[in-house]
Tab-separated table of C-alpha atoms and ligand atoms in Angstrom:
chain	number	residue	atom	x	y	z
A	1221	MET	CA	-13.105	-18.961	-3.965
A	1222	THR	CA	-16.937	-19.137	-3.442
A	1223	ALA	CA	-20.219	-15.054	-4.124
A	1224	ASN	CA	-19.949	-14.602	-1.395
A	1225	GLU	CA	-15.764	-14.275	-1.494
A	1226	THR	CA	-15.904	-12.775	-5.099
A	1227	LEU	CA	-18.585	-9.923	-4.297
A	1228	ALA	CA	-17.430	-8.749	-1.089
A	1229	PRO	CA	-15.435	-6.238	-0.469
A	1230	VAL	CA	-11.758	-7.207	1.182
A	1231	LEU	CA	-10.975	-4.127	2.082
A	1232	GLN	CA	-14.237	-0.686	2.690
A	1233	VAL	CA	-13.170	2.705	3.792
A	1234	VAL	CA	-16.313	5.034	5.080
A	1235	GLY	CA	-16.831	8.162	5.390
A	1236	LEU	CA	-12.965	8.753	6.879
A	1237	ARG	CA	-11.589	11.257	8.497
A	1238	LYS	CA	-9.660	12.196	9.442
A	1239	THR	CA	-7.436	15.696	11.292
A	1240	TYR	CA	-4.612	17.363	12.825
A	1241	GLY	CA	-5.060	19.895	14.563
A	1242	ASP	CA	-7.122	22.410	11.601
A	1243	ASN	CA	-5.651	20.857	8.277
A	1244	VAL	CA	-8.334	17.941	7.004
A	1245	ALA	CA	-6.224	15.589	5.717
A	1246	LEU	CA	-8.968	13.118	4.926
A	1247	ASP	CA	-12.012	14.772	3.930
A	1248	GLY	CA	-15.242	11.994	4.035
A	1249	VAL	CA	-13.768	9.426	1.991
A	1250	ASP	CA	-15.387	6.401	0.466
A	1251	PHE	CA	-13.902	3.773	-1.801
A	1252	GLU	CA	-13.937	-0.078	-2.081
A	1253	VAL	CA	-11.175	-2.317	-2.732
A	1254	HIS	CA	-12.096	-6.359	-4.098
A	1255	ALA	CA	-9.760	-9.203	-4.405
A	1256	GLN	CA	-6.992	-9.676	-6.732
A	1257	GLU	CA	-7.776	-5.834	-8.196
A	1258	VAL	CA	-4.987	-3.569	-7.730
A	1259	VAL	CA	-6.512	0.506	-7.121
A	1260	ALA	CA	-4.013	3.081	-7.738
A	1261	VAL	CA	-4.258	6.295	-5.898
A	1262	LEU	CA	-3.414	9.281	-7.411
A	1263	GLY	CA	-2.976	12.830	-6.130
A	1264	PRO	CA	-1.777	16.277	-5.899
A	1265	SER	CA	1.119	16.041	-3.407
A	1266	GLY	CA	-0.536	16.714	-0.327
A	1267	SER	CA	-3.790	15.863	-1.129
A	1268	GLY	CA	-4.276	12.502	1.451
A	1269	LYS	CA	-2.841	9.606	0.124
A	1270	SER	CA	-0.154	8.398	2.030
A	1271	THR	CA	-2.490	9.261	5.507
A	1272	LEU	CA	-5.678	6.821	3.812
A	1273	VAL	CA	-2.752	4.301	3.311
A	1274	ARG	CA	-1.704	4.683	7.049
A	1275	CYS	CA	-4.748	5.173	8.775
A	1276	ILE	CA	-6.128	2.127	6.827
A	1277	ASP	CA	-2.533	0.895	7.711
A	1278	GLN	CA	-3.402	1.637	11.086
A	1279	LEU	CA	-0.006	3.654	12.145
A	1280	GLU	CA	-2.618	6.155	12.110
A	1281	SER	CA	-5.610	7.462	14.738
A	1282	ILE	CA	-9.110	8.573	13.168
A	1283	GLU	CA	-11.090	11.204	13.325
A	1284	GLY	CA	-14.465	9.807	12.149
A	1285	GLY	CA	-15.658	6.554	9.658
A	1286	ALA	CA	-14.498	3.257	9.683
A	1287	MET	CA	-12.600	0.594	8.243
A	1288	TYR	CA	-13.582	-2.805	7.402
A	1289	LEU	CA	-10.641	-4.883	6.077
A	1290	ASP	CA	-13.085	-8.458	4.858
A	1291	GLY	CA	-16.257	-7.211	6.970
A	1292	GLU	CA	-13.595	-6.550	10.505
A	1293	LEU	CA	-14.499	-3.015	11.779
A	1294	LEU	CA	-10.963	-2.555	12.047
A	1295	GLY	CA	-9.517	-0.663	15.835
A	1296	TYR	CA	-11.852	0.034	17.434
A	1297	GLU	CA	-14.960	-2.933	18.796
A	1298	ARG	CA	-19.149	-2.157	18.920
A	1299	HIS	CA	-20.052	-2.221	23.057
A	1300	ARG	CA	-23.295	-1.869	25.408
A	1301	ASP	CA	-22.087	2.534	24.303
A	1302	GLY	CA	-21.062	2.472	21.257
A	1303	ILE	CA	-17.505	1.542	19.978
A	1304	ARG	CA	-14.743	1.990	22.134
A	1305	PRO	CA	-10.771	1.523	20.398
A	1306	LEU	CA	-9.267	-1.903	20.274
A	1307	ASN	CA	-6.772	-3.200	22.604
A	1308	ASP	CA	-2.644	-3.448	21.173
A	1309	ALA	CA	-2.718	-6.770	19.915
A	1310	ASP	CA	-6.007	-6.887	18.048
A	1311	VAL	CA	-4.988	-4.307	16.403
A	1312	LYS	CA	-1.723	-5.563	15.615
A	1313	ARG	CA	-3.825	-8.871	15.360
A	1314	GLN	CA	-5.510	-6.456	12.674
A	1315	GLN	CA	-2.124	-5.407	11.074
A	1316	ARG	CA	-0.682	-8.992	10.867
A	1317	ARG	CA	-2.889	-9.062	7.751
A	1318	MET	CA	-1.638	-6.233	5.940
A	1319	GLY	CA	0.999	-5.692	4.614
A	1320	MET	CA	3.129	-2.214	3.938
A	1321	VAL	CA	5.987	-0.470	1.273
A	1322	PHE	CA	7.494	1.881	2.000
A	1323	GLN	CA	8.688	5.050	-0.424
A	1324	GLN	CA	12.047	4.355	2.511
A	1325	PHE	CA	12.323	0.526	2.457
A	1326	ASN	CA	12.641	0.362	5.793
A	1327	LEU	CA	14.862	-3.058	6.308
A	1328	PHE	CA	16.519	-3.089	9.287
A	1329	PRO	CA	20.104	-2.567	7.897
A	1330	HIS	CA	22.038	-4.312	10.557
A	1331	TRP	CA	20.105	-8.437	9.505
A	1332	THR	CA	21.049	-9.917	5.910
A	1333	VAL	CA	18.673	-9.935	3.517
A	1334	LEU	CA	17.325	-13.001	4.540
A	1335	ARG	CA	16.404	-12.772	8.383
A	1336	ASN	CA	14.889	-9.003	7.076
A	1337	ILE	CA	12.189	-11.092	5.459
A	1338	THR	CA	12.023	-13.964	7.776
A	1339	GLU	CA	11.576	-12.202	11.380
A	1340	ALA	CA	7.743	-11.502	11.325
A	1341	PRO	CA	6.705	-14.438	10.221
A	1342	ILE	CA	9.499	-16.146	12.998
A	1343	LYS	CA	8.550	-14.192	14.614
A	1344	VAL	CA	4.813	-13.158	14.468
A	1345	HIS	CA	2.947	-15.299	12.595
A	1346	GLY	CA	4.778	-18.530	14.071
A	1347	VAL	CA	6.652	-20.245	10.827
A	1348	PRO	CA	8.536	-22.547	11.771
A	1349	ALA	CA	13.413	-21.257	10.618
A	1350	ALA	CA	13.262	-23.421	8.576
A	1351	GLU	CA	9.987	-23.421	6.338
A	1352	ALA	CA	9.377	-18.791	5.820
A	1353	LYS	CA	13.916	-19.365	4.917
A	1354	ALA	CA	12.604	-21.684	2.184
A	1355	ARG	CA	9.673	-19.842	1.235
A	1356	ALA	CA	11.977	-16.492	1.397
A	1357	LEU	CA	14.819	-18.083	-0.664
A	1358	GLU	CA	11.427	-18.380	-3.065
A	1359	LEU	CA	10.151	-14.849	-3.116
A	1360	LEU	CA	13.212	-14.049	-3.035
A	1361	ALA	CA	14.302	-16.177	-6.837
A	1362	ARG	CA	10.998	-13.974	-7.476
A	1363	VAL	CA	12.145	-10.364	-7.382
A	1364	GLY	CA	15.541	-11.547	-9.032
A	1365	LEU	CA	17.424	-11.724	-6.447
A	1366	ALA	CA	18.396	-15.625	-5.471
A	1367	ASP	CA	21.951	-14.547	-4.824
A	1368	LYS	CA	20.892	-11.806	-1.618
A	1369	ALA	CA	20.013	-13.522	0.757
A	1370	ASP	CA	23.285	-12.977	2.836
A	1371	ALA	CA	23.677	-9.792	1.936
A	1372	HIS	CA	23.561	-6.598	3.722
A	1373	PRO	CA	21.228	-3.843	3.136
A	1374	ARG	CA	23.537	-1.269	2.101
A	1375	GLN	CA	25.577	-3.658	-0.381
A	1376	LEU	CA	21.663	-3.613	-1.837
A	1377	SER	CA	20.407	-0.565	-4.550
A	1378	GLY	CA	17.725	0.909	-4.175
A	1379	GLY	CA	15.678	-0.842	-6.489
A	1380	GLN	CA	17.467	-4.782	-5.197
A	1381	GLN	CA	16.273	-3.319	-1.150
A	1382	GLN	CA	12.350	-1.350	-1.862
A	1383	ARG	CA	12.324	-5.294	-3.809
A	1384	VAL	CA	13.065	-7.079	-1.017
A	1385	ALA	CA	10.919	-4.997	1.129
A	1386	ILE	CA	8.087	-6.246	-1.236
A	1387	ALA	CA	9.174	-9.821	-0.444
A	1388	ARG	CA	8.906	-8.722	3.408
A	1389	ALA	CA	5.638	-7.244	2.977
A	1390	VAL	CA	4.575	-11.164	1.065
A	1391	ALA	CA	6.470	-13.140	3.313
A	1392	THR	CA	2.710	-13.163	5.699
A	1393	ASN	CA	0.790	-13.836	3.639
A	1394	PRO	CA	-0.838	-10.018	3.536
A	1395	ARG	CA	-4.864	-9.991	2.702
A	1396	ILE	CA	-3.520	-6.742	1.014
A	1397	LEU	CA	-0.634	-5.273	0.335
A	1398	LEU	CA	-0.092	-0.239	0.697
A	1399	PHE	CA	2.174	0.180	-0.545
A	1400	ASP	CA	3.302	4.318	-0.516
A	1401	GLU	CA	5.229	6.190	-3.394
A	1402	PRO	CA	7.731	2.673	-3.441
A	1403	THR	CA	9.095	3.743	-6.424
A	1404	SER	CA	10.261	7.420	-5.212
A	1405	SER	CA	13.081	7.421	-3.834
A	1406	LEU	CA	14.748	5.773	-6.632
A	1407	ASP	CA	17.181	6.583	-8.545
A	1408	PRO	CA	15.396	6.422	-12.046
A	1409	GLU	CA	17.311	3.390	-14.241
A	1410	LEU	CA	15.665	1.090	-10.841
A	1411	VAL	CA	12.129	2.292	-11.244
A	1412	ASP	CA	11.245	-0.188	-14.163
A	1413	GLU	CA	12.731	-3.413	-11.696
A	1414	VAL	CA	9.990	-2.430	-9.226
A	1415	LEU	CA	7.013	-2.182	-10.951
A	1416	GLN	CA	7.973	-5.597	-12.649
A	1417	VAL	CA	8.118	-7.179	-9.455
A	1418	MET	CA	4.191	-4.879	-8.856
A	1419	LYS	CA	3.399	-6.330	-11.573
A	1420	ASP	CA	3.820	-10.039	-11.017
A	1421	LEU	CA	2.322	-9.468	-7.898
A	1422	ALA	CA	-0.530	-7.870	-10.109
A	1423	GLU	CA	-1.226	-10.456	-12.288
A	1424	SER	CA	-0.694	-13.632	-9.443
A	1425	GLY	CA	-3.479	-12.095	-7.882
A	1426	MET	CA	-2.607	-9.901	-5.229
A	1427	THR	CA	-5.139	-7.227	-3.585
A	1428	MET	CA	-3.423	-4.236	-4.025
A	1429	ILE	CA	-3.443	-0.597	-3.256
A	1430	VAL	CA	-0.449	1.715	-4.714
A	1431	VAL	CA	-0.248	5.393	-3.684
A	1432	THR	CA	1.869	6.774	-6.703
A	1433	HIS	CA	2.516	9.180	-9.091
A	1434	GLU	CA	3.335	6.702	-12.214
A	1435	LEU	CA	1.066	6.929	-14.851
A	1436	ASP	CA	1.694	4.326	-16.708
A	1437	PHE	CA	1.986	1.770	-14.092
A	1438	ALA	CA	-2.027	3.314	-13.290
A	1439	ARG	CA	-2.888	3.120	-16.237
A	1440	HIS	CA	-1.599	-0.434	-17.580
A	1441	VAL	CA	-1.206	-2.165	-14.432
A	1442	ALA	CA	-4.534	-0.604	-12.272
A	1443	ASP	CA	-7.375	-2.417	-12.340
A	1444	ARG	CA	-9.295	0.889	-11.212
A	1445	CYS	CA	-7.866	4.590	-10.115
A	1446	VAL	CA	-8.669	7.061	-7.162
A	1447	PHE	CA	-8.059	10.986	-8.065
A	1448	MET	CA	-6.959	12.477	-4.336
A	1449	ALA	CA	-7.449	16.560	-4.255
A	1450	GLN	CA	-7.494	17.765	-0.549
A	1451	GLY	CA	-8.683	15.122	1.451
A	1452	GLN	CA	-11.689	13.612	-0.263
A	1453	VAL	CA	-12.120	10.935	-3.593
A	1454	ILE	CA	-12.814	12.853	-6.403
A	1455	GLU	CA	-12.710	10.045	-9.515
A	1456	ASP	CA	-12.109	6.095	-8.533
A	1457	ARG	CA	-13.061	4.911	-12.707
A	1458	PRO	CA	-11.472	1.426	-14.593
A	1459	SER	CA	-7.975	2.411	-15.006
A	1460	ALA	CA	-9.557	2.453	-19.142
A	1461	GLU	CA	-11.974	5.512	-18.273
A	1462	PHE	CA	-9.552	7.395	-15.535
A	1463	PHE	CA	-7.229	7.844	-18.257
A	1464	ALA	CA	-9.249	8.803	-21.456
A	1465	ASP	CA	-12.004	10.410	-19.883
A	1466	PRO	CA	-11.708	12.222	-17.484
A	1467	ARG	CA	-14.789	14.026	-15.879
A	1468	SER	CA	-12.841	16.673	-13.627
A	1469	THR	CA	-11.087	19.729	-14.314
A	1470	ARG	CA	-9.240	18.643	-11.415
A	1471	LEU	CA	-8.109	15.415	-12.392
A	1472	ARG	CA	-7.914	16.532	-17.069
A	1473	THR	CA	-5.106	19.833	-15.124
A	1474	PHE	CA	-2.831	16.805	-13.030
A	1475	LEU	CA	-2.826	13.680	-15.913
A	1476	THR	CA	-1.316	16.655	-18.835
A	1477	ARG	CA	0.877	18.318	-15.671
A	1478	THR	CA	1.603	14.727	-15.376
A	1479	ALA	CA	2.550	13.768	-17.998
A	1480	ASP	CA	4.338	16.901	-19.354
A	1481	ALA	CA	6.895	17.291	-15.901
A	1482	PRO	CA	10.519	15.678	-15.883
A	1483	ALA	CA	9.631	11.811	-16.177
A	1484	ARG	CA	10.597	11.204	-12.622
A	1485	GLU	CA	11.703	13.592	-10.905
A	1486	VAL	CA	13.601	11.748	-8.597
A	1487	GLY	CA	13.946	13.498	-4.811
A	1488	ALA	CA	12.339	17.131	-6.227
B	2425	LIG	N1	2.006	14.373	10.424
B	2425	LIG	C1	1.459	15.181	10.623
B	2425	LIG	N2	1.173	16.288	10.779
B	2425	LIG	C2	0.734	17.304	10.519
B	2425	LIG	N3	0.217	17.585	9.413
B	2425	LIG	C3	0.099	15.941	8.703
B	2425	LIG	C4	0.522	15.222	8.433
B	2425	LIG	N4	1.237	14.411	8.133
B	2425	LIG	C5	0.407	14.781	6.917
B	2425	LIG	N5	-0.341	16.305	6.940
B	2425	LIG	C6	-0.546	16.831	6.540
B	2425	LIG	O1	-2.010	16.485	6.188
B	2425	LIG	C7	-2.293	16.541	4.216
B	2425	LIG	C8	-2.306	15.907	3.922
B	2425	LIG	O2	-1.035	14.618	3.459
B	2425	LIG	P1	-0.765	12.944	2.859
B	2425	LIG	O3	1.026	12.672	3.347
B	2425	LIG	O4	-0.504	12.400	2.923
B	2425	LIG	O5	-0.574	13.748	1.504
B	2425	LIG	P2	0.374	13.015	0.333
B	2425	LIG	O6	-0.777	13.184	-0.642
B	2425	LIG	O7	1.101	11.655	0.363
B	2425	LIG	O8	1.109	13.808	-0.769
B	2425	LIG	P3	2.925	13.927	-1.419
B	2425	LIG	O9	2.256	13.957	-3.095
B	2425	LIG	O10	3.750	14.745	-1.228
B	2425	LIG	O11	2.882	12.097	-0.303
B	2425	LIG	C9	-1.808	17.664	3.904
B	2425	LIG	O12	-1.718	18.884	4.054
B	2425	LIG	C10	-0.058	17.704	5.281
B	2425	LIG	O13	0.669	18.589	5.562
B	2426	LIG	MG1	3.181	10.922	-0.013
């Protein structure tokens, strides 16, 4: 890796603004993620965490600000009169460089596990089928599901399905992986197997943004933690400082309440 690659952020978000009618979901969000960094995004319900990752992945339009992936403006192009939205093909090209893992897995139920993982590499990225299959089997082994290639999603537990969804996201070699509460819909006993896979990914050098309520994961796996409230970034600090020395009253209150909450209120 050259010095430049180390220094330039993989993802840069500047003054990001997103509204739904009169409701301001993101109110001038700034933050950066560098190569191989893991950033946890925490905050109360409705603070804009999902909106943030959905905007980064261009699943939502934005009302202001800008986002850059490896220095390339996302969603827009410069034009003699200013900027204009990119065409769909260019948006898709940018989306292909990111991977997203959702709370609800979003696997295709009528496809096998293997096909769920190989479809995008083959159809979208043009990887030869045999190569895509070999890579998918390797990834399945890595997430502990080597024997499930021919199963259908309904035959798997939630934790297994989410591990397949992670393998699928990794299969396209994304520059950055975005997770939106990947363990929130799982039964408590299945949470750890998914967090372990995410920890392994982090240790392998994957660049990740993880929206989560799992404070232990944020504390021990994330390099930095971002605390959001009411559409704004309130604190953005190295994880150790974030937990040991929260500056704002809002973060202190949030950490106390979340730590005191009954362990993992699944479905709450
Ligand atoms: N599709 C939508 N239409 C209208 N308002 C929306 C929509 N999606 C989100 N919002 C609003 O935007 C704000 C931020 O929502 P968001 O889902 O990003 O919060 P969150 O931090 O992810 O919350 P949670 O922890 O409950 O998932 C909220 O006020 C929410 O009601
Ligand atoms: Mg959310």
